[in-house]
Short mmCIF file of C-alpha atoms in Angstrom, two decimals:
data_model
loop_
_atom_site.label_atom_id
_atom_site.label_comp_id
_atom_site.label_asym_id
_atom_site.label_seq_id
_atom_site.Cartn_x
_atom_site.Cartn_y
_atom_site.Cartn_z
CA UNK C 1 0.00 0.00 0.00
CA UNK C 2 1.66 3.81 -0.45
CA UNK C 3 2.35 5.41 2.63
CA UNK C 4 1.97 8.66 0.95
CA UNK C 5 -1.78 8.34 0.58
CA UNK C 6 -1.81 11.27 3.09
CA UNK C 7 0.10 13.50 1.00
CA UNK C 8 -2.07 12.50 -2.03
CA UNK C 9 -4.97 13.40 -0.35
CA UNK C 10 -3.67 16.59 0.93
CA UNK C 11 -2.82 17.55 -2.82
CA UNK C 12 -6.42 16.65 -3.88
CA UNK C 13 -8.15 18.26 -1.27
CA UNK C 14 -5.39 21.79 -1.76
CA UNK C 15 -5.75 21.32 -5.68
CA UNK C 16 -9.52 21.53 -5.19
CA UNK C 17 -9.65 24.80 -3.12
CA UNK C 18 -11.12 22.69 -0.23
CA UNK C 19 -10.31 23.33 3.56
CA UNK C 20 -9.21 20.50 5.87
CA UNK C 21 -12.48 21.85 7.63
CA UNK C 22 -14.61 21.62 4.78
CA UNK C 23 -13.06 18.18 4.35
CA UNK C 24 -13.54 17.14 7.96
CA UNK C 25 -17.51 18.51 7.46
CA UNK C 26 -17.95 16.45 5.00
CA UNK C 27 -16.89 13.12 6.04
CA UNK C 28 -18.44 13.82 9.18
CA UNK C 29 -15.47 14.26 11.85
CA UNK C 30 -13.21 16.57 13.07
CA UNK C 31 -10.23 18.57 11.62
CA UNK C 32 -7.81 16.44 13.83
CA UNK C 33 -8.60 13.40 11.78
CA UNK C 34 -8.28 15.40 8.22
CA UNK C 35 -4.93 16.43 9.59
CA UNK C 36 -3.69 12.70 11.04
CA UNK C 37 -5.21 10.82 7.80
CA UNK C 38 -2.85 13.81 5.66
CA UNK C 39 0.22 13.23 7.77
CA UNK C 40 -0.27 9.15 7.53
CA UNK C 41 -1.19 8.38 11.44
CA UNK C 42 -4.28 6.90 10.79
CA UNK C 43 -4.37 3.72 8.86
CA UNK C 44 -7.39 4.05 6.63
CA UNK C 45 -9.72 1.37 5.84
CA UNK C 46 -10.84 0.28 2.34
CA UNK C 47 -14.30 1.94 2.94
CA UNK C 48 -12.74 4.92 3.93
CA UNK C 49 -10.70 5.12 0.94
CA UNK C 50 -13.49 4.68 -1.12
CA UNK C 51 -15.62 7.71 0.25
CA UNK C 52 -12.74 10.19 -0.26
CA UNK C 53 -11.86 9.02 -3.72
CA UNK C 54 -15.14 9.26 -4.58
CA UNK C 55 -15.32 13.27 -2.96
CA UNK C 56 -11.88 13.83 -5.14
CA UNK C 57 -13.46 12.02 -8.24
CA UNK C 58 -10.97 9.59 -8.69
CA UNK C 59 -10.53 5.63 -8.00
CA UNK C 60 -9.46 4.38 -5.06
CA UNK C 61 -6.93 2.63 -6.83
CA UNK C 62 -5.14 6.30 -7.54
CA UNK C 63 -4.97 6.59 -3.50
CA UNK C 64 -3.73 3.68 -3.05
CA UNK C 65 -0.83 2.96 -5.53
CA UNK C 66 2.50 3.76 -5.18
CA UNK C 67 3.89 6.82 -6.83
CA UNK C 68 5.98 5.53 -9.63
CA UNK C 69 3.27 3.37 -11.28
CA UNK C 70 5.46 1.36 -13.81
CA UNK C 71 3.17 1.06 -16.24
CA UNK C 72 2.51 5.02 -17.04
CA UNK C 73 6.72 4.97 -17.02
CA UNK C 74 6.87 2.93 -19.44
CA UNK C 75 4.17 4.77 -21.43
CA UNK C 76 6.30 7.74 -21.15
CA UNK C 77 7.38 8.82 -24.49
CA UNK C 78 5.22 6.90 -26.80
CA UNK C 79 2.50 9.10 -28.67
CA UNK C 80 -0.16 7.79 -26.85
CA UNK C 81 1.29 9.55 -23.64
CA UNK C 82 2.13 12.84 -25.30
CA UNK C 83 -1.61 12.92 -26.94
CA UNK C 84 -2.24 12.72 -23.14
CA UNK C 85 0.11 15.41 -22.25
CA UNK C 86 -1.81 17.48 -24.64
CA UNK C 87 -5.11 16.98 -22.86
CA UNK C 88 -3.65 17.53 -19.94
CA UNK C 89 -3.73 21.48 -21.07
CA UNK C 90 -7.05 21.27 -22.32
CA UNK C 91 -9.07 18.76 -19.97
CA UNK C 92 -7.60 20.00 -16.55
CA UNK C 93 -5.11 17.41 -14.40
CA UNK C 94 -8.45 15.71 -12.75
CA UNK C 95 -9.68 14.86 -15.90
CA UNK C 96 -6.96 13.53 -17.27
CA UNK C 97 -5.74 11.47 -14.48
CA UNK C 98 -9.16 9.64 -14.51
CA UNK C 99 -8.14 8.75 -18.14
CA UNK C 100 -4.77 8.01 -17.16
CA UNK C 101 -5.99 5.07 -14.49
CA UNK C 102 -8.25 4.20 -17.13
CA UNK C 103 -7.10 3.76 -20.61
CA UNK C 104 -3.09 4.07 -20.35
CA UNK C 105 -2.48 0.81 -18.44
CA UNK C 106 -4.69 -1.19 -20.85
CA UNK C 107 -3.42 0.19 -23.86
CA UNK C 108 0.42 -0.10 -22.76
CA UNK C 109 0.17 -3.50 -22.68
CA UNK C 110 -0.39 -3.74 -26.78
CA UNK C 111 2.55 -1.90 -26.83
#
């Protein structure tokens, strides 16, 4: 599991414009929690996962992996990632990470 799940949702949540207050009023708890689940002392169950991936619109699967996924590496530099690069700058970074999970790992393995 990545230990930096924390730090991912952090980014989310900052990229998104939302507090760790609005964030704790929404899953129902308090900002202490926000701020121990984004510094990685609590250890977060699947179901809990699952909620705030779906309040960042993205899989829990995204959370969850590690960093350096080696399949998008080795999708760097074919056309197929640089089409994605492109929109990147037109779809917003949300957008296209959704398509990123979704298409890139299936379609790197026909390369």
């Amino acid at each position: 599991m990545n230990t930096n799940i924390g730090l991912k949702i952090k980014n989310l949540r900052e990229e998104r414009g939302i507090t760790q207050r609005d964030l704790a009023n929404i899953l129902g708890t308090s900002i202490d929690i926000v701020k121990d689940i984004e510094n990685n002392n609590i250890m977060l169950t699947y179901g809990v996962i699952d909620i705030i991936a779906d309040i960042f619109y993205v899989t829990p699967r995204y959370l969850i992996e590690d960093p350096k996924n080696p399949v998008i590496e080795k999708a760097k530099g074919t056309e197929l990632y640089e089409f994605l690069k492109v929109a990147e700058a037109i779809l917003g970074t949300s957008t296209l990470e959704r398509y990123k999970k979704t298409y890139v790992p299936s379609i790197t393995i026909l390369l």
